[in-house]
């Protein structure tokens, strides 16, 4: 397998992503490139980190995951390449890789410095095309990660807003709103005992909103419901509707689960 | 060939489609996956059925078409796999496959029940990733369709709003509005005798709108025109403009063709 | 390599692009198809020409670039195929290829007329699927360009708004606004002596706006800055913001660089 994924905020309206693919395929013509998304809100490192952390584990061993949400492009921030047990990550050292690495520990981290693996010349504004994409392509061909630059000990980590587990309740918050308007929280299925997962009541900003259920369709159309979703986290949804719009939910909104 | 197509309402903003591809490529690394669209309006089974029915016939023999517009995910609706003369279809049994199957008859239909071909564990909200994508990938590797589950006799069919053919006129309606604002009707080219196709007058909601022509550019910019479009149906367009916006056309609007 | 790129205004909401890929893969199952973009504003030949001219050079030798922004589809405009030193181009003869060909000269241009290489039957409204995509796929399999039709001497050229280079200043204009709101001008890095590139002052519609810098982050958040961007042209940006919205910049807005 020679699989590369792209997670960026470049959008698909312009030619940016296309040129990144051209560069990568010029280096590894046999690579298969999969877009995770290019619709990360511009410069939103947390959203990029969450998208990557929710998807990398569904790819086969050896996949190279490139994540470029890089508001500091051109400044002094480092570029890094990371090897874990099953995959590789490439991106700017600004935390965008850190939530994925919280789920699978880094075995080795190297700084990306060797211009031999870059496009020549490199631009000052588009390292996705000129540095990250060619590095990902070389990785997918089997170039060892120490070739890209010296070992790095410390990298940037985004703080993860950990849910608080108390007696009979879990206190958390919304971390991501998806395109359906589902509000994904930081409350993991494991934090609520299985028996209580279907008896739990869900509070949004301190007010009772709904119960936990097994699937969206378990309530009538237009009503709110909370389910442990495909990402493993509790999600607030509206059956056939848009919970974020209906209840004005944004990332950061407090959510609690209470049960007996 | 090991070709899989995806037609869904998952959008491309989040990581959902990317993870479906990761799962499929983990099962069949040599698959080529083509996105038909992921922008079906959320839960709009008819739009998904129309998109699939308008595209499957342009793919080579043996292609596996996966269509997931699945508002009932997690409920009791069945998942099905279908073999036709030239291709395979996979999706929920809610009618989303039925307009394609009206164009190419099913040779065998099986229920998808064998968890051996699913992701493990499966989530309650994302069967696209956990069931349909792995089943499509196994199909693309040549797994016989009876392996997925028992034979099924009856599946859900969406009613197709058939145009009424009368003397000197055809009465139909708009079935799909595309991103250009072209209003695609259910009036097929074959329902209007060739000789009359260029003499026909087109009525929208009972009022004369325009004539039928061979191509959009045959009227002046800003004027409406009707052509038998690439899908084989009569489309109402505005040369250089957006007919749906200009004439407030939605799916269901009545359209008639009259001729001598 | 058997690489094909697509640049169109078909959008990704409907099934149009998917069917073009099905047709191409039916002809060349081993082709890799890369989307440059399908979000060219409907019928905007200049935007399509700019996207193609900014991306083709990042693809490996032998790539076939298909660009279909084709408001005259169905009318008398020709379809052409072009061979250059390193790649092939296919598209309507309406100028959409001309800015790319200004950067790499055409070695041979042929009219696309031989229906043997088309879908059969062809529609009157979707030559992207019925003519351009199959021709691109045949090209990617090595079909010689003279097979598609007779040699053509003259093709349509879009006028390029060349920047005026004067003593101590360069007078240009905005030619493209990207999805970040960066306003890309026609002022090339080479037109401003290297030493002056960081001393230049940038005027928008005659008024001093900002200085030239090396990267977006060199000014405080919310402030405008101009950089020679990844396309080789001067771009007006706002650090962490949207310059086009903030300063109401559209294609055509005058921009000047002045220096000592």
mmCIF file of C-alpha atoms in Angstrom, chain A:
data_model
loop_
_atom_site.group_PDB
_atom_site.id
_atom_site.type_symbol
_atom_site.label_atom_id
_atom_site.label_comp_id
_atom_site.label_asym_id
_atom_site.label_seq_id
_atom_site.Cartn_x
_atom_site.Cartn_y
_atom_site.Cartn_z
ATOM 1 C CA UNK A 1 0.000 0.000 0.000
ATOM 2 C CA UNK A 2 1.135 3.519 -0.720
ATOM 3 C CA UNK A 3 -1.623 5.537 0.841
ATOM 4 C CA UNK A 4 -1.500 9.243 1.720
ATOM 5 C CA UNK A 5 -4.281 11.255 3.364
ATOM 6 C CA UNK A 6 -4.705 15.023 3.234
ATOM 7 C CA UNK A 7 -6.396 17.104 5.956
ATOM 8 C CA UNK A 8 -6.217 20.844 5.258
ATOM 9 C CA UNK A 9 -7.994 24.188 5.315
ATOM 10 C CA UNK A 10 -7.170 24.919 1.666
ATOM 11 C CA UNK A 11 -10.688 24.356 0.372
ATOM 12 C CA UNK A 12 -11.486 22.856 -2.993
ATOM 13 C CA UNK A 13 -12.492 26.089 -4.757
ATOM 14 C CA UNK A 14 -9.018 26.965 -5.988
ATOM 15 C CA UNK A 15 -6.213 24.860 -7.473
ATOM 16 C CA UNK A 16 -4.220 24.428 -4.251
ATOM 17 C CA UNK A 17 -5.132 20.838 -3.415
ATOM 18 C CA UNK A 18 -4.762 19.778 -7.039
ATOM 19 C CA UNK A 19 -1.199 21.046 -7.191
ATOM 20 C CA UNK A 20 -0.331 19.256 -3.937
ATOM 21 C CA UNK A 21 -1.503 16.033 -5.552
ATOM 22 C CA UNK A 22 0.478 16.733 -8.713
ATOM 23 C CA UNK A 23 3.625 17.211 -6.663
ATOM 24 C CA UNK A 24 3.048 14.030 -4.648
ATOM 25 C CA UNK A 25 2.245 11.926 -7.724
ATOM 26 C CA UNK A 26 5.344 13.263 -9.458
ATOM 27 C CA UNK A 27 7.361 11.727 -6.608
ATOM 28 C CA UNK A 28 5.307 8.572 -6.118
ATOM 29 C CA UNK A 29 3.200 7.810 -9.176
ATOM 30 C CA UNK A 30 1.663 4.802 -7.434
ATOM 31 C CA UNK A 31 0.405 6.653 -4.389
ATOM 32 C CA UNK A 32 -3.304 6.661 -3.650
ATOM 33 C CA UNK A 33 -4.284 9.998 -2.128
ATOM 34 C CA UNK A 34 -7.417 10.250 0.009
ATOM 35 C CA UNK A 35 -8.897 13.587 1.028
ATOM 36 C CA UNK A 36 -10.006 13.543 4.653
ATOM 37 C CA UNK A 37 -11.257 17.083 4.254
ATOM 38 C CA UNK A 38 -10.069 20.408 2.918
ATOM 39 C CA UNK A 39 -12.898 22.316 4.598
ATOM 40 C CA UNK A 40 -11.300 22.836 7.998
ATOM 41 C CA UNK A 41 -12.214 26.435 8.883
ATOM 42 C CA UNK A 42 -9.295 28.618 7.827
ATOM 43 C CA UNK A 43 -6.555 28.441 10.474
ATOM 44 C CA UNK A 44 -8.646 26.404 12.955
ATOM 45 C CA UNK A 45 -5.959 24.079 14.294
ATOM 46 C CA UNK A 46 -8.341 22.426 16.791
ATOM 47 C CA UNK A 47 -10.840 21.447 14.122
ATOM 48 C CA UNK A 48 -8.011 20.007 12.032
ATOM 49 C CA UNK A 49 -6.677 18.094 15.031
ATOM 50 C CA UNK A 50 -10.135 16.676 15.761
ATOM 51 C CA UNK A 51 -10.755 15.605 12.143
ATOM 52 C CA UNK A 52 -7.404 13.840 12.018
ATOM 53 C CA UNK A 53 -7.859 12.181 15.424
ATOM 54 C CA UNK A 54 -11.258 10.874 14.320
ATOM 55 C CA UNK A 55 -10.111 9.362 11.052
ATOM 56 C CA UNK A 56 -6.517 8.108 11.008
ATOM 57 C CA UNK A 57 -7.388 4.835 12.785
ATOM 58 C CA UNK A 58 -9.619 3.745 9.892
ATOM 59 C CA UNK A 59 -6.728 3.568 7.432
ATOM 60 C CA UNK A 60 -4.483 0.577 6.812
ATOM 61 C CA UNK A 61 -1.051 0.145 8.361
ATOM 62 C CA UNK A 62 1.614 2.261 6.749
ATOM 63 C CA UNK A 63 -0.633 5.124 5.699
ATOM 64 C CA UNK A 64 0.973 8.585 5.652
ATOM 65 C CA UNK A 65 -1.323 11.235 7.126
ATOM 66 C CA UNK A 66 -0.566 14.814 6.119
ATOM 67 C CA UNK A 67 -2.382 17.547 8.065
ATOM 68 C CA UNK A 68 -1.803 21.167 7.084
ATOM 69 C CA UNK A 69 -3.697 23.795 9.021
ATOM 70 C CA UNK A 70 -0.925 26.276 9.244
ATOM 71 C CA UNK A 71 -1.683 29.879 10.131
ATOM 72 C CA UNK A 72 2.010 30.373 10.938
ATOM 73 C CA UNK A 73 3.267 29.388 7.493
ATOM 74 C CA UNK A 74 6.459 31.252 6.678
ATOM 75 C CA UNK A 75 7.214 32.018 10.336
ATOM 76 C CA UNK A 76 9.563 30.081 12.573
ATOM 77 C CA UNK A 77 7.256 27.172 13.444
ATOM 78 C CA UNK A 78 8.851 23.805 12.757
ATOM 79 C CA UNK A 79 7.618 21.152 10.365
ATOM 80 C CA UNK A 80 7.621 17.630 11.755
ATOM 81 C CA UNK A 81 7.285 14.032 10.681
ATOM 82 C CA UNK A 82 6.169 11.396 13.180
ATOM 83 C CA UNK A 83 6.317 7.613 13.174
ATOM 84 C CA UNK A 84 3.866 5.641 15.321
ATOM 85 C CA UNK A 85 3.239 1.910 15.575
ATOM 86 C CA UNK A 86 1.023 1.803 12.500
ATOM 87 C CA UNK A 87 1.319 5.014 10.538
ATOM 88 C CA UNK A 88 3.149 8.237 9.749
ATOM 89 C CA UNK A 89 2.092 11.837 10.311
ATOM 90 C CA UNK A 90 3.416 14.973 8.623
ATOM 91 C CA UNK A 91 2.500 18.554 9.406
ATOM 92 C CA UNK A 92 3.423 21.820 11.032
ATOM 93 C CA UNK A 93 4.444 21.649 14.692
ATOM 94 C CA UNK A 94 1.494 23.671 15.965
ATOM 95 C CA UNK A 95 -0.593 20.999 17.663
ATOM 96 C CA UNK A 96 -2.576 19.863 14.625
ATOM 97 C CA UNK A 97 -1.110 16.359 14.991
ATOM 98 C CA UNK A 98 -1.330 16.243 18.778
ATOM 99 C CA UNK A 99 -4.844 14.846 19.305
ATOM 100 C CA UNK A 100 -4.096 11.958 16.950
ATOM 101 C CA UNK A 101 -0.837 11.332 18.805
ATOM 102 C CA UNK A 102 -2.762 11.260 22.078
ATOM 103 C CA UNK A 103 -4.490 8.164 20.691
ATOM 104 C CA UNK A 104 -1.403 6.467 19.278
ATOM 105 C CA UNK A 105 1.958 7.297 20.836
ATOM 106 C CA UNK A 106 4.808 8.695 18.752
ATOM 107 C CA UNK A 107 7.747 6.323 18.408
ATOM 108 C CA UNK A 108 9.977 8.869 16.713
ATOM 109 C CA UNK A 109 9.594 12.536 15.815
ATOM 110 C CA UNK A 110 11.906 14.343 13.414
ATOM 111 C CA UNK A 111 12.117 17.900 12.251
ATOM 112 C CA UNK A 112 11.619 18.399 8.526
ATOM 113 C CA UNK A 113 14.642 20.355 7.345
ATOM 114 C CA UNK A 114 16.321 18.560 4.474
ATOM 115 C CA UNK A 115 15.583 20.569 1.306
ATOM 116 C CA UNK A 116 16.465 17.543 -0.796
ATOM 117 C CA UNK A 117 12.903 16.386 -0.134
ATOM 118 C CA UNK A 118 11.239 19.731 -0.895
ATOM 119 C CA UNK A 119 10.071 21.332 -4.071
ATOM 120 C CA UNK A 120 12.729 23.684 -5.434
ATOM 121 C CA UNK A 121 12.267 26.624 -5.151
ATOM 122 C CA UNK A 122 9.874 26.708 -2.226
ATOM 123 C CA UNK A 123 7.355 29.505 -1.873
ATOM 124 C CA UNK A 124 6.920 31.473 1.310
ATOM 125 C CA UNK A 125 3.204 30.911 1.583
ATOM 126 C CA UNK A 126 2.371 27.396 0.410
ATOM 127 C CA UNK A 127 4.350 24.830 2.347
ATOM 128 C CA UNK A 128 1.511 22.354 1.813
ATOM 129 C CA UNK A 129 2.556 22.087 -1.805
ATOM 130 C CA UNK A 130 6.263 22.794 -1.481
ATOM 131 C CA UNK A 131 7.251 20.911 1.699
ATOM 132 C CA UNK A 132 4.517 18.773 3.282
ATOM 133 C CA UNK A 133 3.204 17.094 0.140
ATOM 134 C CA UNK A 134 6.620 16.085 -1.236
ATOM 135 C CA UNK A 135 7.705 14.878 2.218
ATOM 136 C CA UNK A 136 4.519 12.778 2.487
ATOM 137 C CA UNK A 137 5.190 11.316 -0.967
ATOM 138 C CA UNK A 138 8.790 10.443 -0.091
ATOM 139 C CA UNK A 139 7.587 8.842 3.150
ATOM 140 C CA UNK A 140 5.061 6.793 1.182
ATOM 141 C CA UNK A 141 7.955 5.497 -0.933
ATOM 142 C CA UNK A 142 9.725 4.297 2.172
ATOM 143 C CA UNK A 143 12.224 7.082 2.916
ATOM 144 C CA UNK A 144 13.187 6.689 6.599
ATOM 145 C CA UNK A 145 12.064 9.539 8.808
ATOM 146 C CA UNK A 146 15.531 10.396 10.105
ATOM 147 C CA UNK A 147 16.448 11.447 6.565
ATOM 148 C CA UNK A 148 14.185 14.485 6.802
ATOM 149 C CA UNK A 149 15.981 16.131 9.715
ATOM 150 C CA UNK A 150 17.175 15.798 13.305
ATOM 151 C CA UNK A 151 15.241 14.122 16.076
ATOM 152 C CA UNK A 152 12.886 16.332 18.056
ATOM 153 C CA UNK A 153 12.028 15.814 21.714
ATOM 154 C CA UNK A 154 9.212 18.239 22.363
ATOM 155 C CA UNK A 155 6.362 19.213 20.102
ATOM 156 C CA UNK A 156 3.372 21.477 20.516
ATOM 157 C CA UNK A 157 0.303 19.948 22.156
ATOM 158 C CA UNK A 158 -3.197 21.350 22.052
ATOM 159 C CA UNK A 159 -4.886 21.079 25.424
ATOM 160 C CA UNK A 160 -7.732 18.578 25.233
ATOM 161 C CA UNK A 161 -10.737 19.696 27.302
ATOM 162 C CA UNK A 162 -11.099 16.507 29.313
ATOM 163 C CA UNK A 163 -14.567 15.680 30.609
ATOM 164 C CA UNK A 164 -14.935 15.569 34.396
ATOM 165 C CA UNK A 165 -16.305 12.284 35.685
ATOM 166 C CA UNK A 166 -18.149 12.629 38.998
ATOM 167 C CA UNK A 167 -20.598 10.478 40.911
ATOM 168 C CA UNK A 168 -23.730 10.131 38.799
ATOM 169 C CA UNK A 169 -22.650 12.673 36.238
ATOM 170 C CA UNK A 170 -20.101 13.594 33.604
ATOM 171 C CA UNK A 171 -19.376 17.243 32.851
ATOM 172 C CA UNK A 172 -18.058 18.051 29.406
ATOM 173 C CA UNK A 173 -18.395 20.419 26.480
ATOM 174 C CA UNK A 174 -18.977 20.539 22.748
ATOM 175 C CA UNK A 175 -15.728 20.134 20.807
ATOM 176 C CA UNK A 176 -16.911 20.010 17.187
ATOM 177 C CA UNK A 177 -20.059 20.761 15.222
ATOM 178 C CA UNK A 178 -20.368 18.667 12.075
ATOM 179 C CA UNK A 179 -22.085 19.572 8.788
ATOM 180 C CA UNK A 180 -25.330 17.944 9.904
ATOM 181 C CA UNK A 181 -25.387 20.272 12.905
ATOM 182 C CA UNK A 182 -24.604 17.433 15.285
ATOM 183 C CA UNK A 183 -22.713 18.749 18.306
ATOM 184 C CA UNK A 184 -19.941 16.318 19.198
ATOM 185 C CA UNK A 185 -18.834 16.501 22.839
ATOM 186 C CA UNK A 186 -15.736 15.345 24.699
ATOM 187 C CA UNK A 187 -17.803 12.791 26.684
ATOM 188 C CA UNK A 188 -16.623 9.339 25.760
ATOM 189 C CA UNK A 189 -18.813 6.246 25.859
ATOM 190 C CA UNK A 190 -16.432 4.664 28.359
ATOM 191 C CA UNK A 191 -16.985 7.483 30.839
ATOM 192 C CA UNK A 192 -20.627 6.494 31.289
ATOM 193 C CA UNK A 193 -21.220 2.959 32.544
ATOM 194 C CA UNK A 194 -22.957 0.886 29.879
ATOM 195 C CA UNK A 195 -26.012 0.373 32.030
ATOM 196 C CA UNK A 196 -26.397 4.114 32.435
ATOM 197 C CA UNK A 197 -25.835 5.032 28.825
ATOM 198 C CA UNK A 198 -29.491 4.591 28.104
ATOM 199 C CA UNK A 199 -30.787 6.085 31.323
ATOM 200 C CA UNK A 200 -28.673 9.230 31.185
ATOM 201 C CA UNK A 201 -30.227 12.675 30.901
ATOM 202 C CA UNK A 202 -28.354 15.268 28.874
ATOM 203 C CA UNK A 203 -28.076 18.888 30.009
ATOM 204 C CA UNK A 204 -27.050 21.679 27.643
ATOM 205 C CA UNK A 205 -25.766 24.842 29.368
ATOM 206 C CA UNK A 206 -27.266 23.520 32.611
ATOM 207 C CA UNK A 207 -30.742 22.855 31.236
ATOM 208 C CA UNK A 208 -32.262 19.448 30.609
ATOM 209 C CA UNK A 209 -32.304 18.872 26.854
ATOM 210 C CA UNK A 210 -32.948 15.200 26.144
ATOM 211 C CA UNK A 211 -32.125 11.589 26.948
ATOM 212 C CA UNK A 212 -29.439 9.352 25.588
ATOM 213 C CA UNK A 213 -30.655 6.893 22.960
ATOM 214 C CA UNK A 214 -29.238 4.297 20.623
ATOM 215 C CA UNK A 215 -29.909 6.085 17.354
ATOM 216 C CA UNK A 216 -31.177 9.372 15.969
ATOM 217 C CA UNK A 217 -34.494 7.932 14.852
ATOM 218 C CA UNK A 218 -35.502 6.863 18.343
ATOM 219 C CA UNK A 219 -37.219 10.217 18.909
ATOM 220 C CA UNK A 220 -39.826 11.943 16.780
ATOM 221 C CA UNK A 221 -38.704 14.224 13.936
ATOM 222 C CA UNK A 222 -37.642 17.622 15.157
ATOM 223 C CA UNK A 223 -36.839 16.449 18.685
ATOM 224 C CA UNK A 224 -33.367 16.455 20.235
ATOM 225 C CA UNK A 225 -31.586 13.239 21.104
ATOM 226 C CA UNK A 226 -28.104 12.330 22.271
ATOM 227 C CA UNK A 227 -26.236 9.269 21.032
ATOM 228 C CA UNK A 228 -22.757 7.917 21.413
ATOM 229 C CA UNK A 229 -21.771 8.549 17.819
ATOM 230 C CA UNK A 230 -19.390 7.093 15.293
ATOM 231 C CA UNK A 231 -16.443 8.996 16.745
ATOM 232 C CA UNK A 232 -16.975 7.372 20.161
ATOM 233 C CA UNK A 233 -18.188 10.604 21.741
ATOM 234 C CA UNK A 234 -21.630 11.716 22.863
ATOM 235 C CA UNK A 235 -23.302 13.763 20.145
ATOM 236 C CA UNK A 236 -26.357 15.989 20.448
ATOM 237 C CA UNK A 237 -28.557 15.705 17.373
ATOM 238 C CA UNK A 238 -32.075 16.536 16.219
ATOM 239 C CA UNK A 239 -33.848 13.747 14.363
ATOM 240 C CA UNK A 240 -34.188 15.004 10.798
ATOM 241 C CA UNK A 241 -32.916 18.440 11.839
ATOM 242 C CA UNK A 242 -29.908 20.544 12.778
ATOM 243 C CA UNK A 243 -29.206 20.621 16.520
ATOM 244 C CA UNK A 244 -26.499 23.278 16.355
ATOM 245 C CA UNK A 245 -28.829 25.701 14.606
ATOM 246 C CA UNK A 246 -31.942 24.822 16.602
ATOM 247 C CA UNK A 247 -30.263 25.155 19.991
ATOM 248 C CA UNK A 248 -27.482 27.604 18.988
ATOM 249 C CA UNK A 249 -24.712 25.248 19.995
ATOM 250 C CA UNK A 250 -21.091 26.129 19.339
ATOM 251 C CA UNK A 251 -17.798 24.515 20.312
ATOM 252 C CA UNK A 252 -17.283 25.196 24.011
ATOM 253 C CA UNK A 253 -20.946 24.933 25.066
ATOM 254 C CA UNK A 254 -21.209 22.994 28.347
ATOM 255 C CA UNK A 255 -22.857 19.578 28.266
ATOM 256 C CA UNK A 256 -23.499 17.285 31.215
ATOM 257 C CA UNK A 257 -24.811 13.750 31.503
ATOM 258 C CA UNK A 258 -26.610 12.880 34.737
ATOM 259 C CA UNK A 259 -27.927 9.497 35.815
ATOM 260 C CA UNK A 260 -28.865 7.620 38.936
#
